[in-house]
mmCIF file of N, CA and C in Angstrom:
data_model
loop_
_atom_site.group_PDB
_atom_site.id
_atom_site.type_symbol
_atom_site.label_atom_id
_atom_site.label_comp_id
_atom_site.label_asym_id
_atom_site.label_seq_id
_atom_site.Cartn_x
_atom_site.Cartn_y
_atom_site.Cartn_z
ATOM 1 N N MET Y 20 -302.824 -16.528 -83.773
ATOM 2 C CA MET Y 20 -302.458 -16.053 -82.408
ATOM 3 C C MET Y 20 -303.043 -17.354 -81.816
ATOM 4 N N SER Y 21 -301.856 -18.098 -81.297
ATOM 5 C CA SER Y 21 -302.711 -19.136 -80.576
ATOM 6 C C SER Y 21 -303.230 -18.891 -79.464
ATOM 7 N N VAL Y 22 -304.075 -19.524 -78.652
ATOM 8 C CA VAL Y 22 -304.766 -19.255 -77.317
ATOM 9 C C VAL Y 22 -303.658 -19.243 -76.429
ATOM 10 N N PHE Y 23 -302.921 -20.168 -76.324
ATOM 11 C CA PHE Y 23 -301.698 -20.130 -75.299
ATOM 12 C C PHE Y 23 -300.891 -18.480 -75.076
ATOM 13 N N LYS Y 24 -300.789 -17.758 -76.492
ATOM 14 C CA LYS Y 24 -300.419 -16.834 -76.681
ATOM 15 C C LYS Y 24 -300.647 -15.793 -76.316
ATOM 16 N N THR Y 25 -302.463 -15.609 -76.385
ATOM 17 C CA THR Y 25 -303.281 -14.687 -75.906
ATOM 18 C C THR Y 25 -303.228 -14.567 -74.610
ATOM 19 N N ALA Y 26 -303.463 -15.583 -74.043
ATOM 20 C CA ALA Y 26 -303.504 -15.919 -72.137
ATOM 21 C C ALA Y 26 -302.095 -15.300 -71.897
ATOM 22 N N VAL Y 27 -301.124 -15.566 -72.122
ATOM 23 C CA VAL Y 27 -299.510 -15.170 -71.819
ATOM 24 C C VAL Y 27 -299.915 -13.375 -72.101
ATOM 25 N N LYS Y 28 -300.327 -13.061 -73.040
ATOM 26 C CA LYS Y 28 -300.313 -11.083 -73.113
ATOM 27 C C LYS Y 28 -301.030 -11.058 -71.929
ATOM 28 N N LEU Y 29 -302.492 -11.466 -71.641
ATOM 29 C CA LEU Y 29 -303.217 -10.946 -70.956
ATOM 30 C C LEU Y 29 -302.818 -10.954 -69.828
ATOM 31 N N LEU Y 30 -302.194 -12.165 -69.220
ATOM 32 C CA LEU Y 30 -301.474 -12.474 -67.977
ATOM 33 C C LEU Y 30 -300.436 -11.252 -67.845
ATOM 34 N N GLU Y 31 -299.735 -10.999 -68.833
ATOM 35 C CA GLU Y 31 -298.834 -9.895 -68.342
ATOM 36 C C GLU Y 31 -298.900 -8.242 -68.302
ATOM 37 N N LYS Y 32 -300.565 -8.090 -68.483
ATOM 38 C CA LYS Y 32 -301.057 -6.815 -68.413
ATOM 39 C C LYS Y 32 -301.711 -6.932 -67.093
ATOM 40 N N VAL Y 33 -301.821 -8.289 -66.226
ATOM 41 C CA VAL Y 33 -302.741 -8.152 -64.788
ATOM 42 C C VAL Y 33 -301.430 -7.908 -63.828
ATOM 43 N N ASP Y 34 -302.179 -6.652 -63.092
ATOM 44 C CA ASP Y 34 -301.287 -6.218 -61.818
ATOM 45 C C ASP Y 34 -301.635 -6.942 -60.720
ATOM 46 N N PHE Y 35 -301.029 -8.163 -60.695
ATOM 47 C CA PHE Y 35 -301.100 -8.792 -59.178
ATOM 48 C C PHE Y 35 -301.038 -8.173 -57.874
ATOM 49 N N ASP Y 36 -300.017 -7.397 -58.121
ATOM 50 C CA ASP Y 36 -299.798 -6.605 -56.590
ATOM 51 C C ASP Y 36 -301.092 -5.696 -56.284
ATOM 52 N N LYS Y 37 -301.653 -5.501 -57.245
ATOM 53 C CA LYS Y 37 -302.901 -4.622 -56.918
ATOM 54 C C LYS Y 37 -303.896 -5.340 -56.631
ATOM 55 N N MET Y 38 -303.990 -6.711 -57.522
ATOM 56 C CA MET Y 38 -305.280 -8.028 -57.320
ATOM 57 C C MET Y 38 -305.314 -8.430 -55.603
ATOM 58 N N ALA Y 39 -303.934 -8.233 -55.349
ATOM 59 C CA ALA Y 39 -303.690 -9.067 -53.919
ATOM 60 C C ALA Y 39 -304.063 -7.999 -53.121
ATOM 61 N N LYS Y 40 -304.115 -6.892 -52.989
ATOM 62 C CA LYS Y 40 -304.816 -5.880 -52.163
ATOM 63 C C LYS Y 40 -306.412 -6.028 -52.073
ATOM 64 N N PHE Y 41 -307.208 -6.964 -53.017
ATOM 65 C CA PHE Y 41 -308.445 -6.917 -52.878
ATOM 66 C C PHE Y 41 -309.103 -8.366 -52.484
ATOM 67 N N THR Y 42 -307.849 -9.039 -52.118
ATOM 68 C CA THR Y 42 -308.437 -10.290 -51.627
ATOM 69 C C THR Y 42 -308.517 -10.365 -50.436
ATOM 70 N N ASN Y 43 -309.214 -11.714 -49.896
ATOM 71 C CA ASN Y 43 -309.661 -11.584 -48.553
ATOM 72 C C ASN Y 43 -308.706 -11.705 -47.767
ATOM 73 N N PRO Y 44 -308.075 -10.957 -46.369
ATOM 74 C CA PRO Y 44 -307.167 -11.441 -45.832
ATOM 75 C C PRO Y 44 -307.191 -12.381 -44.805
ATOM 76 N N GLN Y 45 -308.130 -13.298 -44.904
ATOM 77 C CA GLN Y 45 -307.947 -14.401 -43.700
ATOM 78 C C GLN Y 45 -306.971 -15.411 -43.741
ATOM 79 N N ASN Y 46 -306.256 -15.793 -44.952
ATOM 80 C CA ASN Y 46 -305.211 -16.187 -45.121
ATOM 81 C C ASN Y 46 -304.008 -15.784 -44.561
ATOM 82 N N GLU Y 47 -303.754 -14.508 -44.770
ATOM 83 C CA GLU Y 47 -302.707 -13.807 -44.164
ATOM 84 C C GLU Y 47 -302.644 -13.830 -42.971
ATOM 85 N N ILE Y 48 -304.190 -13.749 -42.017
ATOM 86 C CA ILE Y 48 -304.092 -13.647 -40.523
ATOM 87 C C ILE Y 48 -303.867 -14.838 -39.909
ATOM 88 N N ARG Y 49 -304.232 -15.710 -40.567
ATOM 89 C CA ARG Y 49 -304.029 -17.352 -40.150
ATOM 90 C C ARG Y 49 -302.370 -17.468 -40.148
ATOM 91 N N GLN Y 50 -301.689 -17.293 -41.465
ATOM 92 C CA GLN Y 50 -300.290 -17.573 -41.475
ATOM 93 C C GLN Y 50 -299.435 -16.397 -40.182
ATOM 94 N N ARG Y 51 -300.307 -15.654 -40.110
ATOM 95 C CA ARG Y 51 -299.495 -14.612 -38.708
ATOM 96 C C ARG Y 51 -299.978 -15.432 -37.552
ATOM 97 N N TYR Y 52 -301.065 -15.786 -37.076
ATOM 98 C CA TYR Y 52 -301.534 -15.767 -35.995
ATOM 99 C C TYR Y 52 -302.285 -17.494 -36.024
ATOM 100 N N PRO Y 53 -301.284 -18.223 -36.074
ATOM 101 C CA PRO Y 53 -301.370 -19.656 -36.438
ATOM 102 C C PRO Y 53 -302.512 -19.999 -35.057
ATOM 103 N N ASP Y 54 -302.105 -19.185 -34.060
ATOM 104 C CA ASP Y 54 -302.939 -20.169 -32.851
ATOM 105 C C ASP Y 54 -304.302 -19.532 -32.831
ATOM 106 N N VAL Y 55 -304.673 -18.779 -33.650
ATOM 107 C CA VAL Y 55 -306.354 -17.683 -33.744
ATOM 108 C C VAL Y 55 -306.922 -18.429 -35.007
ATOM 109 N N ALA Y 56 -308.076 -18.972 -34.349
ATOM 110 C CA ALA Y 56 -309.015 -19.551 -35.801
ATOM 111 C C ALA Y 56 -310.168 -18.498 -35.815
ATOM 112 N N ILE Y 57 -309.737 -18.537 -37.156
ATOM 113 C CA ILE Y 57 -310.855 -17.166 -37.629
ATOM 114 C C ILE Y 57 -311.201 -17.364 -39.105
ATOM 115 N N ASP Y 58 -312.438 -17.253 -39.387
ATOM 116 C CA ASP Y 58 -313.200 -17.365 -40.656
ATOM 117 C C ASP Y 58 -313.840 -16.066 -41.093
ATOM 118 N N VAL Y 59 -313.330 -15.819 -42.037
ATOM 119 C CA VAL Y 59 -314.029 -14.286 -43.044
ATOM 120 C C VAL Y 59 -314.344 -15.096 -44.493
ATOM 121 N N PHE Y 60 -315.629 -14.668 -44.292
ATOM 122 C CA PHE Y 60 -316.216 -14.366 -45.794
ATOM 123 C C PHE Y 60 -316.362 -13.287 -46.685
ATOM 124 N N GLY Y 61 -316.436 -13.308 -48.337
ATOM 125 C CA GLY Y 61 -316.592 -12.360 -48.618
ATOM 126 C C GLY Y 61 -315.466 -11.634 -49.452
ATOM 127 N N ASP Y 62 -315.752 -10.587 -49.852
ATOM 128 C CA ASP Y 62 -315.023 -9.470 -50.815
ATOM 129 C C ASP Y 62 -314.791 -8.136 -50.291
ATOM 130 N N SER Y 63 -313.949 -7.324 -51.254
ATOM 131 C CA SER Y 63 -314.057 -6.157 -50.786
ATOM 132 C C SER Y 63 -315.075 -5.267 -51.430
ATOM 133 N N VAL Y 64 -315.851 -5.969 -52.440
ATOM 134 C CA VAL Y 64 -317.050 -5.305 -52.910
ATOM 135 C C VAL Y 64 -318.381 -5.209 -52.047
ATOM 136 N N LYS Y 65 -318.199 -6.505 -51.838
ATOM 137 C CA LYS Y 65 -319.762 -7.128 -50.843
ATOM 138 C C LYS Y 65 -318.979 -6.831 -49.253
ATOM 139 N N GLY Y 66 -318.128 -6.616 -48.952
ATOM 140 C CA GLY Y 66 -317.618 -6.578 -47.252
ATOM 141 C C GLY Y 66 -317.516 -8.189 -47.077
ATOM 142 N N TYR Y 67 -316.720 -7.958 -46.079
ATOM 143 C CA TYR Y 67 -316.537 -9.283 -45.194
ATOM 144 C C TYR Y 67 -317.564 -9.289 -44.181
ATOM 145 N N GLU Y 68 -317.498 -10.869 -43.743
ATOM 146 C CA GLU Y 68 -318.445 -11.309 -42.731
ATOM 147 C C GLU Y 68 -317.254 -12.025 -41.671
ATOM 148 N N LEU Y 69 -316.935 -11.723 -40.868
ATOM 149 C CA LEU Y 69 -316.439 -12.376 -39.954
ATOM 150 C C LEU Y 69 -317.571 -13.390 -38.962
ATOM 151 N N SER Y 70 -317.180 -14.678 -38.884
ATOM 152 C CA SER Y 70 -318.154 -15.567 -38.600
ATOM 153 C C SER Y 70 -317.512 -16.116 -37.454
ATOM 154 N N LYS Y 71 -316.335 -15.910 -37.392
ATOM 155 C CA LYS Y 71 -315.517 -17.069 -36.219
ATOM 156 C C LYS Y 71 -314.225 -16.386 -35.862
ATOM 157 N N ILE Y 72 -314.058 -15.438 -34.718
ATOM 158 C CA ILE Y 72 -312.846 -15.720 -34.227
ATOM 159 C C ILE Y 72 -312.648 -16.337 -32.390
ATOM 160 N N LYS Y 73 -311.728 -17.393 -32.932
ATOM 161 C CA LYS Y 73 -311.554 -17.907 -31.430
ATOM 162 C C LYS Y 73 -309.940 -18.072 -30.847
ATOM 163 N N VAL Y 74 -309.645 -17.145 -30.117
ATOM 164 C CA VAL Y 74 -307.939 -17.413 -29.057
ATOM 165 C C VAL Y 74 -308.512 -18.700 -28.410
ATOM 166 N N PRO Y 75 -307.276 -19.140 -28.272
ATOM 167 C CA PRO Y 75 -307.079 -20.219 -27.013
ATOM 168 C C PRO Y 75 -307.182 -19.301 -25.887
ATOM 169 N N GLU Y 76 -307.667 -20.659 -24.919
ATOM 170 C CA GLU Y 76 -307.844 -19.886 -23.816
ATOM 171 C C GLU Y 76 -306.502 -19.592 -23.004
ATOM 172 N N ASN Y 77 -305.518 -20.113 -23.308
ATOM 173 C CA ASN Y 77 -304.297 -19.784 -22.681
ATOM 174 C C ASN Y 77 -303.660 -18.591 -23.258
ATOM 175 N N LEU Y 78 -304.115 -17.896 -24.452
ATOM 176 C CA LEU Y 78 -303.697 -17.149 -24.765
ATOM 177 C C LEU Y 78 -304.639 -15.769 -24.700
ATOM 178 N N GLN Y 79 -305.837 -15.827 -23.893
ATOM 179 C CA GLN Y 79 -306.774 -14.830 -24.113
ATOM 180 C C GLN Y 79 -306.220 -13.829 -22.883
ATOM 181 N N ASN Y 80 -306.764 -12.471 -23.193
ATOM 182 C CA ASN Y 80 -306.281 -11.320 -22.380
ATOM 183 C C ASN Y 80 -305.028 -11.031 -22.647
ATOM 184 N N GLN Y 81 -304.281 -11.155 -23.251
ATOM 185 C CA GLN Y 81 -303.096 -10.825 -23.787
ATOM 186 C C GLN Y 81 -303.387 -9.869 -24.794
ATOM 187 N N GLY Y 82 -304.454 -9.335 -25.283
ATOM 188 C CA GLY Y 82 -304.623 -8.442 -26.689
ATOM 189 C C GLY Y 82 -304.405 -9.335 -27.739
ATOM 190 N N LEU Y 83 -304.467 -10.503 -28.156
ATOM 191 C CA LEU Y 83 -304.177 -11.041 -29.487
ATOM 192 C C LEU Y 83 -305.385 -10.736 -30.123
ATOM 193 N N GLY Y 84 -306.592 -10.898 -29.465
ATOM 194 C CA GLY Y 84 -307.662 -10.912 -30.480
ATOM 195 C C GLY Y 84 -307.885 -9.698 -30.641
ATOM 196 N N THR Y 85 -307.610 -8.393 -30.185
ATOM 197 C CA THR Y 85 -307.167 -6.986 -30.443
ATOM 198 C C THR Y 85 -306.511 -7.157 -32.118
ATOM 199 N N LYS Y 86 -305.183 -7.811 -31.683
ATOM 200 C CA LYS Y 86 -304.371 -7.189 -33.018
ATOM 201 C C LYS Y 86 -304.977 -7.943 -33.941
ATOM 202 N N VAL Y 87 -305.446 -9.568 -33.889
ATOM 203 C CA VAL Y 87 -306.069 -10.048 -35.048
ATOM 204 C C VAL Y 87 -307.121 -9.315 -35.752
ATOM 205 N N MET Y 88 -308.219 -8.442 -35.323
ATOM 206 C CA MET Y 88 -308.921 -7.690 -35.232
ATOM 207 C C MET Y 88 -308.677 -6.315 -36.286
ATOM 208 N N ASN Y 89 -307.560 -5.767 -35.240
ATOM 209 C CA ASN Y 89 -307.070 -4.841 -36.143
ATOM 210 C C ASN Y 89 -306.331 -4.744 -37.330
ATOM 211 N N GLU Y 90 -305.618 -5.729 -37.418
ATOM 212 C CA GLU Y 90 -304.992 -6.590 -38.854
ATOM 213 C C GLU Y 90 -306.623 -6.800 -39.799
ATOM 214 N N LEU Y 91 -307.411 -7.442 -39.601
ATOM 215 C CA LEU Y 91 -308.497 -7.723 -40.973
ATOM 216 C C LEU Y 91 -309.310 -6.038 -40.836
ATOM 217 N N LEU Y 92 -309.492 -5.241 -39.960
ATOM 218 C CA LEU Y 92 -310.184 -4.253 -40.209
ATOM 219 C C LEU Y 92 -308.924 -3.201 -40.933
ATOM 220 N N THR Y 93 -307.794 -3.128 -40.784
ATOM 221 C CA THR Y 93 -306.875 -2.502 -41.621
ATOM 222 C C THR Y 93 -306.809 -3.098 -42.966
ATOM 223 N N ALA Y 94 -306.853 -4.110 -42.870
ATOM 224 C CA ALA Y 94 -307.242 -4.795 -44.758
ATOM 225 C C ALA Y 94 -307.884 -4.394 -45.126
ATOM 226 N N ALA Y 95 -309.391 -4.456 -44.375
ATOM 227 C CA ALA Y 95 -310.639 -4.126 -44.885
ATOM 228 C C ALA Y 95 -310.516 -2.488 -45.280
ATOM 229 N N ASP Y 96 -310.037 -2.006 -44.658
ATOM 230 C CA ASP Y 96 -310.233 -0.317 -44.604
ATOM 231 C C ASP Y 96 -309.577 -0.309 -46.266
ATOM 232 N N ALA Y 97 -308.409 -0.388 -46.161
ATOM 233 C CA ALA Y 97 -307.721 -0.339 -47.225
ATOM 234 C C ALA Y 97 -308.308 -0.982 -48.783
ATOM 235 N N GLN Y 98 -309.366 -1.679 -48.651
ATOM 236 C CA GLN Y 98 -309.899 -2.040 -49.379
ATOM 237 C C GLN Y 98 -311.333 -1.322 -50.055
ATOM 238 N N GLY Y 99 -311.943 -0.289 -48.809
ATOM 239 C CA GLY Y 99 -313.054 0.010 -48.635
ATOM 240 C C GLY Y 99 -314.043 -0.819 -48.464
ATOM 241 N N ALA Y 100 -313.980 -2.032 -47.544
ATOM 242 C CA ALA Y 100 -315.194 -2.791 -47.558
ATOM 243 C C ALA Y 100 -315.562 -2.762 -45.791
ATOM 244 N N THR Y 101 -316.736 -3.035 -45.773
ATOM 245 C CA THR Y 101 -317.597 -3.103 -44.708
ATOM 246 C C THR Y 101 -316.723 -4.207 -43.883
ATOM 247 N N VAL Y 102 -317.101 -4.596 -42.779
ATOM 248 C CA VAL Y 102 -316.910 -5.929 -41.716
ATOM 249 C C VAL Y 102 -318.082 -5.978 -41.269
ATOM 250 N N LYS Y 103 -319.181 -7.385 -41.381
ATOM 251 C CA LYS Y 103 -319.926 -7.421 -40.568
ATOM 252 C C LYS Y 103 -319.902 -8.691 -39.548
ATOM 253 N N LEU Y 104 -320.858 -8.906 -38.450
ATOM 254 C CA LEU Y 104 -320.475 -9.825 -37.610
ATOM 255 C C LEU Y 104 -321.540 -10.065 -36.279
ATOM 256 N N THR Y 105 -322.135 -10.800 -35.663
ATOM 257 C CA THR Y 105 -322.890 -11.206 -35.102
ATOM 258 C C THR Y 105 -322.264 -12.064 -33.731
ATOM 259 N N PRO Y 106 -321.866 -11.087 -32.922
ATOM 260 C CA PRO Y 106 -321.314 -11.495 -31.872
ATOM 261 C C PRO Y 106 -322.412 -12.554 -30.712
ATOM 262 N N ASP Y 107 -321.577 -13.688 -30.671
ATOM 263 C CA ASP Y 107 -322.201 -14.596 -29.614
ATOM 264 C C ASP Y 107 -321.346 -15.520 -29.181
ATOM 265 N N THR Y 108 -321.699 -16.264 -28.257
ATOM 266 C CA THR Y 108 -320.519 -16.778 -27.006
ATOM 267 C C THR Y 108 -320.292 -18.325 -28.004
ATOM 268 N N THR Y 109 -320.871 -18.729 -28.879
ATOM 269 C CA THR Y 109 -319.997 -20.103 -29.616
ATOM 270 C C THR Y 109 -318.915 -20.283 -29.568
ATOM 271 N N PHE Y 110 -317.773 -19.635 -29.673
ATOM 272 C CA PHE Y 110 -316.624 -19.649 -29.710
ATOM 273 C C PHE Y 110 -315.750 -19.507 -28.413
ATOM 274 N N GLY Y 111 -316.434 -19.443 -27.226
ATOM 275 C CA GLY Y 111 -315.767 -19.099 -25.978
ATOM 276 C C GLY Y 111 -315.577 -17.438 -25.314
ATOM 277 N N GLY Y 112 -316.563 -16.737 -26.224
ATOM 278 C CA GLY Y 112 -316.734 -15.210 -25.478
ATOM 279 C C GLY Y 112 -317.600 -15.399 -23.981
ATOM 280 N N SER Y 113 -317.146 -14.702 -23.303
ATOM 281 C CA SER Y 113 -317.643 -14.936 -22.015
ATOM 282 C C SER Y 113 -319.553 -14.144 -21.866
ATOM 283 N N SER Y 114 -319.539 -13.675 -22.896
ATOM 284 C CA SER Y 114 -321.083 -12.478 -23.035
ATOM 285 C C SER Y 114 -321.395 -11.741 -23.960
ATOM 286 N N VAL Y 115 -322.253 -11.912 -24.408
ATOM 287 C CA VAL Y 115 -322.750 -10.991 -25.795
ATOM 288 C C VAL Y 115 -322.378 -9.609 -25.408
ATOM 289 N N PRO Y 116 -322.927 -8.992 -24.279
ATOM 290 C CA PRO Y 116 -322.529 -7.390 -23.885
ATOM 291 C C PRO Y 116 -320.940 -7.141 -23.604
ATOM 292 N N ARG Y 117 -320.427 -8.412 -23.558
ATOM 293 C CA ARG Y 117 -318.895 -7.982 -23.344
ATOM 294 C C ARG Y 117 -318.252 -7.820 -24.454
ATOM 295 N N LEU Y 118 -318.643 -8.807 -26.028
ATOM 296 C CA LEU Y 118 -318.437 -8.986 -26.876
ATOM 297 C C LEU Y 118 -319.070 -7.820 -27.808
ATOM 298 N N LYS Y 119 -320.042 -7.221 -27.544
ATOM 299 C CA LYS Y 119 -320.716 -5.768 -28.169
ATOM 300 C C LYS Y 119 -319.646 -4.607 -27.822
ATOM 301 N N LYS Y 120 -319.156 -4.649 -26.300
ATOM 302 C CA LYS Y 120 -318.455 -3.507 -26.171
ATOM 303 C C LYS Y 120 -317.162 -3.691 -26.619
ATOM 304 N N PHE Y 121 -316.422 -5.050 -26.675
ATOM 305 C CA PHE Y 121 -315.163 -4.960 -27.565
ATOM 306 C C PHE Y 121 -315.240 -4.841 -28.958
ATOM 307 N N TYR Y 122 -316.587 -5.025 -29.512
ATOM 308 C CA TYR Y 122 -316.729 -4.635 -31.139
ATOM 309 C C TYR Y 122 -316.798 -3.321 -31.261
ATOM 310 N N LYS Y 123 -317.518 -2.649 -30.330
ATOM 311 C CA LYS Y 123 -317.694 -1.297 -30.667
ATOM 312 C C LYS Y 123 -316.511 -0.253 -30.086
ATOM 313 N N ASN Y 124 -315.851 -0.962 -29.340
ATOM 314 C CA ASN Y 124 -314.093 0.058 -29.034
ATOM 315 C C ASN Y 124 -313.251 0.235 -30.162
ATOM 316 N N LEU Y 125 -313.764 -1.379 -31.458
ATOM 317 C CA LEU Y 125 -312.977 -1.424 -32.708
ATOM 318 C C LEU Y 125 -313.816 -0.277 -33.616
ATOM 319 N N GLY Y 126 -314.938 0.248 -33.442
ATOM 320 C CA GLY Y 126 -315.366 1.281 -34.284
ATOM 321 C C GLY Y 126 -316.893 0.346 -34.972
ATOM 322 N N PHE Y 127 -317.063 -0.657 -34.480
ATOM 323 C CA PHE Y 127 -318.650 -1.619 -34.850
ATOM 324 C C PHE Y 127 -319.809 -0.958 -34.374
ATOM 325 N N VAL Y 128 -321.137 -0.823 -34.816
ATOM 326 C CA VAL Y 128 -322.047 -0.170 -34.318
ATOM 327 C C VAL Y 128 -322.942 -1.302 -34.331
ATOM 328 N N GLU Y 129 -323.849 -1.088 -33.594
ATOM 329 C CA GLU Y 129 -325.139 -2.242 -33.678
ATOM 330 C C GLU Y 129 -325.910 -1.646 -34.844
ATOM 331 N N ASN Y 130 -326.423 -2.831 -35.887
ATOM 332 C CA ASN Y 130 -327.346 -2.823 -37.188
ATOM 333 C C ASN Y 130 -328.761 -2.725 -36.399
ATOM 334 N N LYS Y 131 -329.158 -1.127 -35.707
ATOM 335 C CA LYS Y 131 -330.412 -0.944 -35.568
ATOM 336 C C LYS Y 131 -330.432 0.212 -35.469
ATOM 337 N N GLY Y 132 -331.752 1.061 -35.048
ATOM 338 C CA GLY Y 132 -332.071 2.263 -35.115
ATOM 339 C C GLY Y 132 -331.411 3.165 -36.327
ATOM 340 N N LYS Y 133 -330.815 4.115 -35.652
ATOM 341 C CA LYS Y 133 -330.444 5.077 -37.184
ATOM 342 C C LYS Y 133 -329.275 4.457 -37.928
ATOM 343 N N ASN Y 134 -328.569 3.454 -36.872
ATOM 344 C CA ASN Y 134 -327.754 2.850 -37.983
ATOM 345 C C ASN Y 134 -327.982 1.508 -38.767
ATOM 346 N N LYS Y 135 -329.460 1.149 -38.853
ATOM 347 C CA LYS Y 135 -329.643 0.261 -39.473
ATOM 348 C C LYS Y 135 -329.787 0.379 -40.964
ATOM 349 N N ASP Y 136 -328.803 -0.622 -41.344
ATOM 350 C CA ASP Y 136 -328.615 -1.102 -42.390
ATOM 351 C C ASP Y 136 -329.366 -2.329 -43.228
ATOM 352 N N PHE Y 137 -330.424 -2.440 -43.725
ATOM 353 C CA PHE Y 137 -331.095 -3.293 -44.361
ATOM 354 C C PHE Y 137 -330.753 -4.267 -45.051
ATOM 355 N N SER Y 138 -329.703 -3.599 -45.666
ATOM 356 C CA SER Y 138 -328.628 -4.909 -46.307
ATOM 357 C C SER Y 138 -327.850 -5.886 -46.055
ATOM 358 N N ILE Y 139 -327.576 -5.621 -44.399
ATOM 359 C CA ILE Y 139 -326.997 -6.506 -43.759
ATOM 360 C C ILE Y 139 -327.747 -7.203 -42.825
ATOM 361 N N SER Y 140 -327.435 -8.355 -42.700
ATOM 362 C CA SER Y 140 -328.720 -9.488 -41.984
ATOM 363 C C SER Y 140 -327.615 -9.599 -40.264
ATOM 364 N N ASN Y 141 -326.502 -9.224 -40.234
ATOM 365 C CA ASN Y 141 -325.683 -9.161 -38.886
ATOM 366 C C ASN Y 141 -326.069 -7.924 -37.923
ATOM 367 N N THR Y 142 -325.948 -8.217 -36.937
ATOM 368 C CA THR Y 142 -326.389 -7.708 -35.526
ATOM 369 C C THR Y 142 -325.380 -6.147 -35.508
ATOM 370 N N MET Y 143 -324.120 -6.566 -35.930
ATOM 371 C CA MET Y 143 -322.986 -5.026 -35.753
ATOM 372 C C MET Y 143 -322.141 -5.159 -37.091
ATOM 373 N N TYR Y 144 -321.805 -3.664 -37.541
ATOM 374 C CA TYR Y 144 -320.814 -3.738 -38.712
ATOM 375 C C TYR Y 144 -320.269 -2.799 -38.427
ATOM 376 N N ARG Y 145 -319.253 -2.674 -39.427
ATOM 377 C CA ARG Y 145 -317.961 -1.488 -39.201
ATOM 378 C C ARG Y 145 -317.498 -0.640 -40.867
ATOM 379 N N ASP Y 146 -318.087 0.438 -41.047
ATOM 380 C CA ASP Y 146 -317.693 0.854 -41.994
ATOM 381 C C ASP Y 146 -316.187 1.125 -42.480
ATOM 382 N N THR Y 147 -315.743 1.431 -43.830
ATOM 383 C CA THR Y 147 -314.610 1.713 -43.784
ATOM 384 C C THR Y 147 -314.311 3.057 -42.905
ATOM 385 N N ASN Y 148 -312.582 2.546 -42.282
ATOM 386 C CA ASN Y 148 -312.251 3.648 -41.356
ATOM 387 C C ASN Y 148 -313.225 4.064 -40.099
ATOM 388 N N GLY Y 149 -314.047 2.865 -39.592
ATOM 389 C CA GLY Y 149 -315.030 3.152 -38.720
ATOM 390 C C GLY Y 149 -316.240 4.333 -38.524
ATOM 391 N N ARG Y 150 -316.384 4.617 -39.865
ATOM 392 C CA ARG Y 150 -317.513 5.596 -40.358
ATOM 393 C C ARG Y 150 -318.549 4.813 -40.369
ATOM 394 N N ARG Y 151 -319.554 5.310 -39.786
ATOM 395 C CA ARG Y 151 -320.823 4.754 -39.684
ATOM 396 C C ARG Y 151 -321.670 5.348 -40.918
#
């Protein structure tokens, strides 16, 4: 059998719908919310790291950031993936304490004390379905 025919047979066995479930949700979120700048790295096995989310000033305080985060968390939960982040004011957040409160309301915990996970270098994380 030729290499081409072997490759075709292998591709016929791939469940692309199932495979898509385990891809980084960043591109889909960018398509749905083109005005929001978002950078998400990682995969469903190692977890995702949110390194940037920036809502334009004229769209802030309208729930858009919450919608984007909920979509990211829904995708991560479906994949059984942890989401990690370190809040800071680099991308327009008004204060770190305010950002921490925002993320805690979404189920994130600070990576310290009884919640300390030494495999995570970020200051906050959220396990699947908000479990700690």
